[in-house]
mmCIF file of C-alpha atoms in Angstrom:
data_model
loop_
_atom_site.group_PDB
_atom_site.id
_atom_site.type_symbol
_atom_site.label_atom_id
_atom_site.label_comp_id
_atom_site.label_asym_id
_atom_site.label_seq_id
_atom_site.Cartn_x
_atom_site.Cartn_y
_atom_site.Cartn_z
ATOM 1 C CA UNK A 1 5.920 -109.734 -62.257
ATOM 2 C CA UNK A 2 8.512 -111.406 -60.021
ATOM 3 C CA UNK A 3 9.072 -111.688 -56.262
ATOM 4 C CA UNK A 4 12.079 -111.470 -53.950
ATOM 5 C CA UNK A 5 11.946 -113.588 -50.799
ATOM 6 C CA UNK A 6 14.292 -112.272 -48.111
ATOM 7 C CA UNK A 7 15.267 -113.782 -44.786
ATOM 8 C CA UNK A 8 16.515 -110.805 -42.808
ATOM 9 C CA UNK A 9 18.911 -110.099 -39.922
ATOM 10 C CA UNK A 10 21.933 -111.207 -41.956
ATOM 11 C CA UNK A 11 24.946 -108.852 -41.750
ATOM 12 C CA UNK A 12 26.246 -107.846 -45.177
ATOM 13 C CA UNK A 13 30.007 -108.053 -45.587
ATOM 14 C CA UNK A 14 32.399 -108.010 -48.541
ATOM 15 C CA UNK A 15 32.986 -106.231 -51.794
ATOM 16 C CA UNK A 16 30.636 -105.517 -54.717
ATOM 17 C CA UNK A 17 31.182 -103.926 -58.148
ATOM 18 C CA UNK A 18 28.421 -101.502 -59.060
ATOM 19 C CA UNK A 19 28.662 -101.566 -62.907
ATOM 20 C CA UNK A 20 27.674 -98.919 -65.423
ATOM 21 C CA UNK A 21 25.114 -96.215 -64.695
ATOM 22 C CA UNK A 22 21.600 -96.623 -65.990
ATOM 23 C CA UNK A 23 21.126 -92.839 -66.093
ATOM 24 C CA UNK A 24 24.254 -92.482 -68.177
ATOM 25 C CA UNK A 25 23.907 -95.335 -70.636
ATOM 26 C CA UNK A 26 20.361 -94.515 -71.764
ATOM 27 C CA UNK A 27 21.066 -90.956 -73.030
ATOM 28 C CA UNK A 28 24.413 -92.180 -74.451
ATOM 29 C CA UNK A 29 22.553 -94.860 -76.422
ATOM 30 C CA UNK A 30 20.279 -92.108 -77.711
ATOM 31 C CA UNK A 31 23.358 -90.083 -78.700
ATOM 32 C CA UNK A 32 24.576 -93.009 -80.829
ATOM 33 C CA UNK A 33 21.849 -92.030 -83.321
ATOM 34 C CA UNK A 34 23.952 -88.960 -84.100
ATOM 35 C CA UNK A 35 26.759 -91.065 -85.571
ATOM 36 C CA UNK A 36 26.679 -93.010 -88.836
ATOM 37 C CA UNK A 37 29.607 -95.217 -87.862
ATOM 38 C CA UNK A 38 29.928 -98.053 -85.355
ATOM 39 C CA UNK A 39 30.096 -97.178 -81.662
ATOM 40 C CA UNK A 40 31.129 -99.642 -78.963
ATOM 41 C CA UNK A 41 29.943 -99.001 -75.405
ATOM 42 C CA UNK A 42 31.658 -100.845 -72.564
ATOM 43 C CA UNK A 43 30.583 -101.284 -68.905
ATOM 44 C CA UNK A 44 26.918 -101.266 -69.902
ATOM 45 C CA UNK A 45 24.522 -102.646 -67.254
ATOM 46 C CA UNK A 46 22.233 -105.533 -68.310
ATOM 47 C CA UNK A 47 18.930 -103.880 -67.472
ATOM 48 C CA UNK A 48 15.402 -104.054 -68.757
ATOM 49 C CA UNK A 49 15.499 -100.432 -69.836
ATOM 50 C CA UNK A 50 18.702 -101.043 -71.787
ATOM 51 C CA UNK A 51 17.175 -104.029 -73.572
ATOM 52 C CA UNK A 52 14.044 -102.040 -74.412
ATOM 53 C CA UNK A 53 16.156 -99.134 -75.699
ATOM 54 C CA UNK A 54 18.098 -101.558 -77.911
ATOM 55 C CA UNK A 55 14.830 -102.875 -79.338
ATOM 56 C CA UNK A 56 13.555 -99.334 -79.922
ATOM 57 C CA UNK A 57 16.751 -98.466 -81.790
ATOM 58 C CA UNK A 58 16.457 -101.583 -83.971
ATOM 59 C CA UNK A 59 12.897 -100.501 -84.847
ATOM 60 C CA UNK A 60 14.409 -97.259 -86.232
ATOM 61 C CA UNK A 61 16.778 -99.182 -88.498
ATOM 62 C CA UNK A 62 19.870 -99.344 -86.279
ATOM 63 C CA UNK A 63 22.027 -102.429 -85.889
ATOM 64 C CA UNK A 64 22.411 -103.126 -82.175
ATOM 65 C CA UNK A 65 24.305 -106.068 -80.676
ATOM 66 C CA UNK A 66 24.571 -106.882 -76.953
ATOM 67 C CA UNK A 67 27.268 -109.130 -75.576
ATOM 68 C CA UNK A 68 27.409 -109.302 -71.761
ATOM 69 C CA UNK A 69 28.329 -105.740 -70.714
ATOM 70 C CA UNK A 70 29.254 -104.444 -74.164
ATOM 71 C CA UNK A 71 26.903 -102.903 -76.747
ATOM 72 C CA UNK A 72 27.758 -102.313 -80.436
ATOM 73 C CA UNK A 73 25.602 -99.741 -82.220
ATOM 74 C CA UNK A 74 25.653 -98.783 -85.875
ATOM 75 C CA UNK A 75 23.068 -96.157 -86.711
ATOM 76 C CA UNK A 76 24.250 -95.769 -90.320
ATOM 77 C CA UNK A 77 20.964 -97.180 -91.619
ATOM 78 C CA UNK A 78 18.706 -95.063 -89.401
ATOM 79 C CA UNK A 79 15.623 -94.909 -91.623
ATOM 80 C CA UNK A 80 12.733 -93.770 -89.419
ATOM 81 C CA UNK A 81 12.004 -90.630 -87.460
ATOM 82 C CA UNK A 82 8.983 -91.761 -85.390
ATOM 83 C CA UNK A 83 9.462 -93.422 -82.025
ATOM 84 C CA UNK A 84 7.204 -96.506 -81.681
ATOM 85 C CA UNK A 85 4.264 -95.991 -79.349
ATOM 86 C CA UNK A 86 4.792 -99.295 -77.518
ATOM 87 C CA UNK A 87 8.213 -98.283 -76.245
ATOM 88 C CA UNK A 88 7.310 -94.659 -75.498
ATOM 89 C CA UNK A 89 4.438 -95.608 -73.227
ATOM 90 C CA UNK A 90 6.379 -98.095 -71.121
ATOM 91 C CA UNK A 91 9.761 -96.377 -70.987
ATOM 92 C CA UNK A 92 10.241 -92.724 -70.096
ATOM 93 C CA UNK A 93 13.821 -92.735 -71.366
ATOM 94 C CA UNK A 94 12.460 -93.062 -74.907
ATOM 95 C CA UNK A 95 12.109 -89.275 -74.912
ATOM 96 C CA UNK A 96 15.914 -89.021 -74.914
ATOM 97 C CA UNK A 97 15.778 -90.075 -78.580
ATOM 98 C CA UNK A 98 13.931 -86.959 -79.578
ATOM 99 C CA UNK A 99 16.931 -84.614 -79.645
ATOM 100 C CA UNK A 100 19.079 -87.098 -81.616
ATOM 101 C CA UNK A 101 16.347 -87.835 -84.173
ATOM 102 C CA UNK A 102 15.769 -84.099 -84.633
ATOM 103 C CA UNK A 103 19.515 -83.549 -85.202
ATOM 104 C CA UNK A 104 19.860 -86.465 -87.680
ATOM 105 C CA UNK A 105 16.530 -86.338 -89.513
ATOM 106 C CA UNK A 106 15.361 -82.739 -89.024
ATOM 107 C CA UNK A 107 11.930 -84.152 -88.330
ATOM 108 C CA UNK A 108 10.809 -86.371 -85.495
ATOM 109 C CA UNK A 109 7.628 -87.721 -83.891
ATOM 110 C CA UNK A 110 7.303 -89.149 -80.403
ATOM 111 C CA UNK A 111 4.589 -90.192 -77.978
ATOM 112 C CA UNK A 112 4.259 -88.903 -74.459
ATOM 113 C CA UNK A 113 6.414 -91.228 -72.373
ATOM 114 C CA UNK A 114 5.575 -93.561 -69.530
ATOM 115 C CA UNK A 115 7.696 -95.166 -66.827
ATOM 116 C CA UNK A 116 7.593 -95.150 -63.003
ATOM 117 C CA UNK A 117 4.582 -93.486 -61.430
ATOM 118 C CA UNK A 118 6.469 -91.257 -59.003
ATOM 119 C CA UNK A 119 4.617 -88.092 -59.837
ATOM 120 C CA UNK A 120 4.257 -85.648 -62.689
ATOM 121 C CA UNK A 121 7.333 -85.577 -64.894
ATOM 122 C CA UNK A 122 6.138 -83.212 -67.631
ATOM 123 C CA UNK A 123 8.247 -82.956 -70.759
ATOM 124 C CA UNK A 124 7.259 -79.315 -71.342
ATOM 125 C CA UNK A 125 10.803 -78.355 -70.297
ATOM 126 C CA UNK A 126 12.162 -80.524 -73.106
ATOM 127 C CA UNK A 127 9.836 -79.034 -75.672
ATOM 128 C CA UNK A 128 10.343 -75.460 -74.481
ATOM 129 C CA UNK A 129 14.061 -75.901 -74.726
ATOM 130 C CA UNK A 130 13.921 -77.372 -78.225
ATOM 131 C CA UNK A 131 11.559 -74.662 -79.370
ATOM 132 C CA UNK A 132 14.176 -72.037 -78.432
ATOM 133 C CA UNK A 133 16.285 -73.548 -81.234
ATOM 134 C CA UNK A 134 13.555 -72.570 -83.725
ATOM 135 C CA UNK A 135 12.116 -76.074 -83.839
ATOM 136 C CA UNK A 136 8.417 -76.117 -84.623
ATOM 137 C CA UNK A 137 6.569 -78.413 -82.216
ATOM 138 C CA UNK A 138 2.943 -79.524 -82.433
ATOM 139 C CA UNK A 139 1.022 -81.848 -80.124
ATOM 140 C CA UNK A 140 -1.709 -83.929 -81.792
ATOM 141 C CA UNK A 141 -3.499 -86.975 -80.445
ATOM 142 C CA UNK A 142 -0.888 -87.850 -77.888
ATOM 143 C CA UNK A 143 1.917 -87.329 -80.422
ATOM 144 C CA UNK A 144 4.736 -84.797 -80.341
ATOM 145 C CA UNK A 145 5.565 -83.713 -83.870
ATOM 146 C CA UNK A 146 8.790 -81.791 -84.367
ATOM 147 C CA UNK A 147 9.877 -79.969 -87.539
ATOM 148 C CA UNK A 148 13.539 -78.918 -87.255
ATOM 149 C CA UNK A 149 14.232 -77.968 -90.898
ATOM 150 C CA UNK A 150 14.771 -74.360 -89.823
ATOM 151 C CA UNK A 151 16.589 -75.237 -86.602
ATOM 152 C CA UNK A 152 19.145 -72.632 -85.492
ATOM 153 C CA UNK A 153 21.820 -72.347 -82.825
ATOM 154 C CA UNK A 154 21.579 -69.729 -80.102
ATOM 155 C CA UNK A 155 20.800 -69.341 -76.384
ATOM 156 C CA UNK A 156 18.573 -71.863 -74.649
ATOM 157 C CA UNK A 157 17.444 -70.973 -71.150
ATOM 158 C CA UNK A 158 15.947 -73.746 -69.046
ATOM 159 C CA UNK A 159 13.439 -72.731 -66.353
ATOM 160 C CA UNK A 160 14.567 -75.693 -64.201
ATOM 161 C CA UNK A 161 17.773 -77.779 -64.444
ATOM 162 C CA UNK A 162 16.000 -80.806 -65.868
ATOM 163 C CA UNK A 163 18.355 -83.668 -66.735
ATOM 164 C CA UNK A 164 16.265 -84.899 -69.653
ATOM 165 C CA UNK A 165 15.720 -81.429 -71.093
ATOM 166 C CA UNK A 166 19.396 -80.660 -70.863
ATOM 167 C CA UNK A 167 20.311 -83.935 -72.651
ATOM 168 C CA UNK A 168 17.740 -83.453 -75.430
ATOM 169 C CA UNK A 169 18.818 -79.866 -76.178
ATOM 170 C CA UNK A 170 22.484 -80.871 -76.032
ATOM 171 C CA UNK A 171 22.007 -83.690 -78.556
ATOM 172 C CA UNK A 172 19.922 -81.513 -80.795
ATOM 173 C CA UNK A 173 22.674 -78.909 -80.851
ATOM 174 C CA UNK A 174 25.660 -81.212 -81.553
ATOM 175 C CA UNK A 175 25.153 -81.268 -85.350
ATOM 176 C CA UNK A 176 23.631 -77.782 -85.585
ATOM 177 C CA UNK A 177 25.874 -75.213 -87.246
ATOM 178 C CA UNK A 178 27.076 -72.412 -84.937
ATOM 179 C CA UNK A 179 27.237 -72.087 -81.192
ATOM 180 C CA UNK A 180 24.434 -73.044 -78.806
ATOM 181 C CA UNK A 181 24.645 -72.100 -75.116
ATOM 182 C CA UNK A 182 22.428 -73.940 -72.601
ATOM 183 C CA UNK A 183 21.841 -71.778 -69.541
ATOM 184 C CA UNK A 184 20.774 -73.316 -66.204
ATOM 185 C CA UNK A 185 21.426 -76.909 -67.343
ATOM 186 C CA UNK A 186 21.334 -79.943 -65.065
ATOM 187 C CA UNK A 187 24.741 -80.518 -63.511
ATOM 188 C CA UNK A 188 24.466 -84.249 -62.806
ATOM 189 C CA UNK A 189 27.576 -86.432 -63.411
ATOM 190 C CA UNK A 190 25.662 -88.285 -66.103
ATOM 191 C CA UNK A 191 25.537 -85.019 -68.109
ATOM 192 C CA UNK A 192 29.332 -84.865 -67.856
ATOM 193 C CA UNK A 193 29.525 -88.477 -69.065
ATOM 194 C CA UNK A 194 27.328 -87.615 -72.052
ATOM 195 C CA UNK A 195 29.546 -84.687 -72.911
ATOM 196 C CA UNK A 196 32.689 -86.837 -72.655
ATOM 197 C CA UNK A 197 31.133 -89.502 -74.901
ATOM 198 C CA UNK A 198 30.097 -86.962 -77.548
ATOM 199 C CA UNK A 199 33.516 -85.336 -77.508
ATOM 200 C CA UNK A 200 35.146 -88.743 -77.937
ATOM 201 C CA UNK A 201 33.281 -88.999 -81.220
ATOM 202 C CA UNK A 202 34.294 -85.573 -82.457
ATOM 203 C CA UNK A 203 31.724 -83.217 -80.940
ATOM 204 C CA UNK A 204 32.687 -79.870 -79.445
ATOM 205 C CA UNK A 205 30.947 -79.568 -76.085
ATOM 206 C CA UNK A 206 32.195 -77.871 -72.915
ATOM 207 C CA UNK A 207 30.901 -76.753 -69.568
ATOM 208 C CA UNK A 208 28.944 -79.855 -68.459
ATOM 209 C CA UNK A 209 28.706 -79.911 -64.704
ATOM 210 C CA UNK A 210 28.583 -76.108 -64.545
ATOM 211 C CA UNK A 211 25.899 -73.472 -64.948
ATOM 212 C CA UNK A 212 26.426 -73.190 -68.717
ATOM 213 C CA UNK A 213 27.013 -75.726 -71.452
ATOM 214 C CA UNK A 214 28.516 -74.534 -74.777
ATOM 215 C CA UNK A 215 27.962 -76.626 -77.891
ATOM 216 C CA UNK A 216 29.768 -75.703 -81.095
ATOM 217 C CA UNK A 217 28.132 -77.603 -83.905
ATOM 218 C CA UNK A 218 30.094 -80.035 -86.044
ATOM 219 C CA UNK A 219 29.188 -81.505 -89.424
ATOM 220 C CA UNK A 220 29.431 -85.172 -88.391
ATOM 221 C CA UNK A 221 30.594 -87.550 -85.670
ATOM 222 C CA UNK A 222 32.866 -90.539 -86.023
ATOM 223 C CA UNK A 223 32.654 -93.933 -84.402
ATOM 224 C CA UNK A 224 34.749 -95.220 -81.522
ATOM 225 C CA UNK A 225 34.526 -96.898 -78.137
ATOM 226 C CA UNK A 226 33.592 -95.513 -74.717
ATOM 227 C CA UNK A 227 33.294 -96.852 -71.159
ATOM 228 C CA UNK A 228 30.154 -95.883 -69.238
ATOM 229 C CA UNK A 229 30.664 -94.305 -65.786
ATOM 230 C CA UNK A 230 29.835 -96.243 -62.609
ATOM 231 C CA UNK A 231 26.305 -96.021 -61.205
ATOM 232 C CA UNK A 232 26.291 -93.724 -58.187
ATOM 233 C CA UNK A 233 22.678 -94.691 -57.271
ATOM 234 C CA UNK A 234 23.430 -98.413 -57.252
ATOM 235 C CA UNK A 235 26.498 -97.679 -55.164
ATOM 236 C CA UNK A 236 24.418 -95.631 -52.736
ATOM 237 C CA UNK A 237 21.837 -98.408 -52.573
ATOM 238 C CA UNK A 238 24.431 -101.015 -51.520
ATOM 239 C CA UNK A 239 25.851 -98.563 -48.934
ATOM 240 C CA UNK A 240 22.379 -98.126 -47.434
ATOM 241 C CA UNK A 241 21.908 -101.893 -47.416
ATOM 242 C CA UNK A 242 25.186 -102.370 -45.604
ATOM 243 C CA UNK A 243 24.213 -99.705 -43.087
ATOM 244 C CA UNK A 244 20.782 -101.179 -42.336
ATOM 245 C CA UNK A 245 22.408 -104.550 -41.527
ATOM 246 C CA UNK A 246 25.221 -102.968 -39.561
ATOM 247 C CA UNK A 247 27.609 -104.519 -42.034
ATOM 248 C CA UNK A 248 30.927 -103.779 -43.663
ATOM 249 C CA UNK A 249 30.839 -103.409 -47.421
ATOM 250 C CA UNK A 250 33.122 -101.893 -50.053
ATOM 251 C CA UNK A 251 31.530 -100.774 -53.342
ATOM 252 C CA UNK A 252 33.903 -100.502 -56.285
ATOM 253 C CA UNK A 253 33.732 -98.997 -59.748
ATOM 254 C CA UNK A 254 32.405 -95.625 -58.514
ATOM 255 C CA UNK A 255 33.813 -92.087 -58.194
ATOM 256 C CA UNK A 256 33.252 -91.133 -54.494
ATOM 257 C CA UNK A 257 32.875 -87.410 -55.210
ATOM 258 C CA UNK A 258 29.582 -88.099 -57.009
ATOM 259 C CA UNK A 259 28.085 -89.391 -53.743
ATOM 260 C CA UNK A 260 29.246 -86.701 -51.355
ATOM 261 C CA UNK A 261 25.750 -85.676 -50.265
ATOM 262 C CA UNK A 262 24.792 -89.317 -49.566
ATOM 263 C CA UNK A 263 28.047 -90.055 -47.728
ATOM 264 C CA UNK A 264 27.456 -87.055 -45.473
ATOM 265 C CA UNK A 265 24.029 -88.383 -44.403
ATOM 266 C CA UNK A 266 25.400 -91.907 -43.817
ATOM 267 C CA UNK A 267 28.108 -90.491 -41.585
ATOM 268 C CA UNK A 268 25.526 -88.395 -39.756
ATOM 269 C CA UNK A 269 23.578 -91.502 -38.699
ATOM 270 C CA UNK A 270 26.718 -93.215 -37.400
ATOM 271 C CA UNK A 271 28.345 -94.993 -40.356
ATOM 272 C CA UNK A 272 32.090 -94.964 -40.842
ATOM 273 C CA UNK A 273 33.081 -94.154 -44.435
ATOM 274 C CA UNK A 274 36.413 -94.485 -46.169
ATOM 275 C CA UNK A 275 36.842 -93.342 -49.762
ATOM 276 C CA UNK A 276 39.392 -94.425 -52.321
ATOM 277 C CA UNK A 277 40.069 -93.501 -55.967
ATOM 278 C CA UNK A 278 37.254 -95.676 -57.307
ATOM 279 C CA UNK A 279 35.703 -97.228 -54.209
ATOM 280 C CA UNK A 280 33.797 -96.500 -50.994
ATOM 281 C CA UNK A 281 33.918 -98.589 -47.804
ATOM 282 C CA UNK A 282 31.169 -98.442 -45.202
ATOM 283 C CA UNK A 283 31.126 -100.014 -41.755
ATOM 284 C CA UNK A 284 28.876 -99.694 -38.743
ATOM 285 C CA UNK A 285 30.270 -100.284 -35.267
ATOM 286 C CA UNK A 286 27.798 -98.390 -33.050
ATOM 287 C CA UNK A 287 24.073 -97.755 -32.819
ATOM 288 C CA UNK A 288 22.567 -95.875 -35.761
ATOM 289 C CA UNK A 289 21.015 -92.512 -34.891
ATOM 290 C CA UNK A 290 18.548 -90.184 -36.581
ATOM 291 C CA UNK A 291 19.275 -88.033 -39.619
ATOM 292 C CA UNK A 292 18.030 -84.539 -38.846
ATOM 293 C CA UNK A 293 16.938 -83.800 -42.382
ATOM 294 C CA UNK A 294 17.318 -85.077 -45.921
ATOM 295 C CA UNK A 295 16.192 -82.581 -48.569
ATOM 296 C CA UNK A 296 16.215 -83.790 -52.168
ATOM 297 C CA UNK A 297 17.436 -81.352 -54.813
ATOM 298 C CA UNK A 298 19.127 -81.286 -58.202
ATOM 299 C CA UNK A 299 22.808 -82.205 -58.212
ATOM 300 C CA UNK A 300 24.962 -81.462 -56.268
ATOM 301 C CA UNK A 301 22.093 -81.660 -53.758
ATOM 302 C CA UNK A 302 20.841 -84.919 -52.296
ATOM 303 C CA UNK A 303 19.574 -87.166 -55.149
ATOM 304 C CA UNK A 304 15.885 -87.933 -55.297
ATOM 305 C CA UNK A 305 16.867 -91.368 -56.577
ATOM 306 C CA UNK A 306 18.436 -92.122 -53.164
ATOM 307 C CA UNK A 307 15.533 -90.799 -51.105
ATOM 308 C CA UNK A 308 13.657 -94.134 -50.800
ATOM 309 C CA UNK A 309 16.727 -96.137 -49.835
ATOM 310 C CA UNK A 310 17.644 -93.679 -47.088
ATOM 311 C CA UNK A 311 13.979 -93.665 -46.013
ATOM 312 C CA UNK A 312 14.283 -97.413 -45.347
ATOM 313 C CA UNK A 313 17.490 -96.838 -43.373
ATOM 314 C CA UNK A 314 15.908 -94.096 -41.260
ATOM 315 C CA UNK A 315 13.227 -96.544 -40.223
ATOM 316 C CA UNK A 316 15.786 -98.303 -37.968
ATOM 317 C CA UNK A 317 17.785 -95.275 -36.845
ATOM 318 C CA UNK A 318 17.170 -94.368 -33.211
ATOM 319 C CA UNK A 319 15.383 -91.035 -33.001
ATOM 320 C CA UNK A 320 13.316 -89.044 -35.479
ATOM 321 C CA UNK A 321 14.454 -88.349 -39.037
ATOM 322 C CA UNK A 322 12.819 -86.006 -41.525
ATOM 323 C CA UNK A 323 12.854 -86.241 -45.290
ATOM 324 C CA UNK A 324 11.686 -83.525 -47.654
ATOM 325 C CA UNK A 325 11.039 -84.582 -51.244
ATOM 326 C CA UNK A 326 11.382 -81.487 -53.444
ATOM 327 C CA UNK A 327 11.847 -83.081 -56.838
ATOM 328 C CA UNK A 328 8.814 -85.305 -57.311
ATOM 329 C CA UNK A 329 5.484 -84.837 -55.541
ATOM 330 C CA UNK A 330 4.462 -88.521 -55.372
ATOM 331 C CA UNK A 331 7.584 -90.353 -54.310
ATOM 332 C CA UNK A 332 6.639 -91.611 -50.875
ATOM 333 C CA UNK A 333 4.637 -94.720 -51.967
ATOM 334 C CA UNK A 334 7.173 -96.921 -50.248
ATOM 335 C CA UNK A 335 6.174 -95.325 -46.926
ATOM 336 C CA UNK A 336 2.864 -97.176 -46.735
ATOM 337 C CA UNK A 337 4.576 -100.463 -47.599
ATOM 338 C CA UNK A 338 7.249 -99.945 -44.901
ATOM 339 C CA UNK A 339 4.544 -99.461 -42.300
ATOM 340 C CA UNK A 340 3.429 -103.022 -43.056
ATOM 341 C CA UNK A 341 6.873 -103.993 -41.742
ATOM 342 C CA UNK A 342 6.437 -102.071 -38.526
ATOM 343 C CA UNK A 343 7.953 -98.774 -39.571
ATOM 344 C CA UNK A 344 6.692 -95.652 -37.725
ATOM 345 C CA UNK A 345 6.058 -93.186 -40.525
ATOM 346 C CA UNK A 346 4.006 -89.986 -40.841
ATOM 347 C CA UNK A 347 3.704 -88.446 -44.301
ATOM 348 C CA UNK A 348 2.259 -85.004 -45.030
ATOM 349 C CA UNK A 349 2.484 -83.745 -48.590
ATOM 350 C CA UNK A 350 6.219 -83.708 -49.467
ATOM 351 C CA UNK A 351 7.481 -84.375 -45.930
ATOM 352 C CA UNK A 352 8.051 -87.696 -44.157
ATOM 353 C CA UNK A 353 8.605 -87.948 -40.451
ATOM 354 C CA UNK A 354 10.237 -91.279 -39.507
ATOM 355 C CA UNK A 355 10.578 -92.459 -35.932
ATOM 356 C CA UNK A 356 13.084 -95.292 -35.730
ATOM 357 C CA UNK A 357 12.180 -98.743 -34.416
ATOM 358 C CA UNK A 358 14.561 -101.409 -33.037
ATOM 359 C CA UNK A 359 13.963 -103.828 -35.909
ATOM 360 C CA UNK A 360 11.492 -104.192 -38.772
ATOM 361 C CA UNK A 361 9.278 -107.279 -39.243
ATOM 362 C CA UNK A 362 8.963 -109.422 -42.307
ATOM 363 C CA UNK A 363 5.846 -108.881 -44.450
ATOM 364 C CA UNK A 364 4.551 -109.099 -47.992
ATOM 365 C CA UNK A 365 5.055 -105.716 -49.675
ATOM 366 C CA UNK A 366 4.684 -104.337 -53.206
ATOM 367 C CA UNK A 367 7.303 -102.399 -55.167
ATOM 368 C CA UNK A 368 5.544 -99.415 -56.707
ATOM 369 C CA UNK A 369 8.552 -98.026 -58.602
ATOM 370 C CA UNK A 370 12.240 -98.659 -59.160
ATOM 371 C CA UNK A 371 13.885 -96.960 -56.174
ATOM 372 C CA UNK A 372 10.985 -97.670 -53.791
ATOM 373 C CA UNK A 373 11.368 -101.344 -54.657
ATOM 374 C CA UNK A 374 15.062 -101.232 -53.794
ATOM 375 C CA UNK A 375 14.141 -99.592 -50.472
ATOM 376 C CA UNK A 376 11.820 -102.479 -49.639
ATOM 377 C CA UNK A 377 14.624 -104.951 -50.316
ATOM 378 C CA UNK A 378 16.867 -102.909 -47.967
ATOM 379 C CA UNK A 379 14.153 -103.034 -45.295
ATOM 380 C CA UNK A 380 13.797 -106.786 -45.776
ATOM 381 C CA UNK A 381 17.518 -107.301 -45.151
ATOM 382 C CA UNK A 382 17.033 -105.759 -41.697
ATOM 383 C CA UNK A 383 13.671 -107.327 -40.872
ATOM 384 C CA UNK A 384 13.051 -110.190 -38.477
ATOM 385 C CA UNK A 385 11.466 -113.076 -40.354
ATOM 386 C CA UNK A 386 10.593 -113.412 -44.053
ATOM 387 C CA UNK A 387 9.871 -110.491 -46.361
ATOM 388 C CA UNK A 388 8.437 -110.899 -49.843
ATOM 389 C CA UNK A 389 8.854 -107.990 -52.228
ATOM 390 C CA UNK A 390 6.425 -108.254 -55.154
ATOM 391 C CA UNK A 391 6.640 -106.617 -58.614
ATOM 392 C CA UNK A 392 10.426 -106.978 -58.901
ATOM 393 C CA UNK A 393 10.185 -106.041 -62.602
ATOM 394 C CA UNK A 394 10.393 -102.436 -61.377
ATOM 395 C CA UNK A 395 13.732 -103.156 -59.652
ATOM 396 C CA UNK A 396 15.145 -104.878 -62.761
ATOM 397 C CA UNK A 397 14.829 -101.575 -64.619
ATOM 398 C CA UNK A 398 17.771 -100.152 -62.634
ATOM 399 C CA UNK A 399 19.678 -102.944 -60.876
ATOM 400 C CA UNK A 400 21.813 -105.581 -62.607
ATOM 401 C CA UNK A 401 21.974 -108.987 -60.858
ATOM 402 C CA UNK A 402 20.634 -107.333 -57.684
ATOM 403 C CA UNK A 403 19.780 -110.509 -55.786
ATOM 404 C CA UNK A 404 23.016 -112.262 -56.824
ATOM 405 C CA UNK A 405 25.134 -109.365 -55.603
ATOM 406 C CA UNK A 406 23.328 -109.282 -52.298
ATOM 407 C CA UNK A 407 23.984 -112.995 -51.926
ATOM 408 C CA UNK A 408 27.720 -112.521 -52.446
ATOM 409 C CA UNK A 409 27.658 -110.106 -49.504
ATOM 410 C CA UNK A 410 25.982 -112.659 -47.271
ATOM 411 C CA UNK A 411 22.338 -111.682 -47.764
ATOM 412 C CA UNK A 412 19.650 -114.399 -47.834
ATOM 413 C CA UNK A 413 17.531 -113.540 -50.893
ATOM 414 C CA UNK A 414 15.943 -115.605 -53.657
ATOM 415 C CA UNK A 415 13.821 -114.633 -56.669
ATOM 416 C CA UNK A 416 10.769 -116.331 -58.203
#
């Protein structure tokens, strides 16, 4: 499953390019099913989830070619409407295909998705949203069977601003005649990127990033090329890694406004931040101090996908920091692993109380999920001695050339 070996106490310094966003490219790949012409996606990260999505799309009849950070997709020969069970069970993002398949084929079948075990991530919000478009949905033997032959436009009200539910309803509505309004949608930047991609192919979508998305259905989409936005979570991860080593790092290829909530917390603990048009520079000159509270919430709140990395940073901030995880109920698994490295952590339900220590100690730890794995790497960069992070396959799901990029910044890390 892979292991990182890290020799800590090395100060990170330099510049690193973050690359395309995992959470943007996966729904955009799903949206490619809506178009019968060739689509070229640039700035695509080379990730396990991207490779698996490409294989899934090929199984549906699509022609998908990957060349470094470019993907060419031609879904003109899309000939199946059932998502393969093998991909659904190991990759949660497979559910993004549901809305596109419904829109193209008017019938679709999927399996309940798998992925990181960070708590319950029910897809009932997806299904409830789609059902408001007059799509008949049945659940039989672990399958989700959708009949959209009588699908209609209209108002869709989401009980919670779920990113996946918003994306599925949006894609289902693109080729549906009339106007569909999504109320209480997710406002994440990746939703805006999906809107921009769809509009570049001839869709008529507006309002992404606000409290209401309006989709005016079109008859068909045309091909074209599109550049995926930078990954704000990867950028935040490198900033946290720089902070924990008291380094000086500039991350490029990212829009700083998308990381405002993270930047505010990094500044609170003593980091100096400078922002540019497409870059963020972090440096640490003084002692790091506690962060009074981090409370995860849907965008523009603090991202749950940065909670684990900041958790690792708080472990070496002088004083007591508190983290409240309000998005997922089981996303503190990294806490127990960090205690193996000498962290002083108390966890009660969705709250973590972290009392900073002077330095962590190298140990053998296990990555339980994607972001928790990244947090353990961050901790290892600070730790005295050798840290081994096991199960690095989790980390590969969301970080391209992670070890290599850390090396270019002066980190001592190898992978087996």
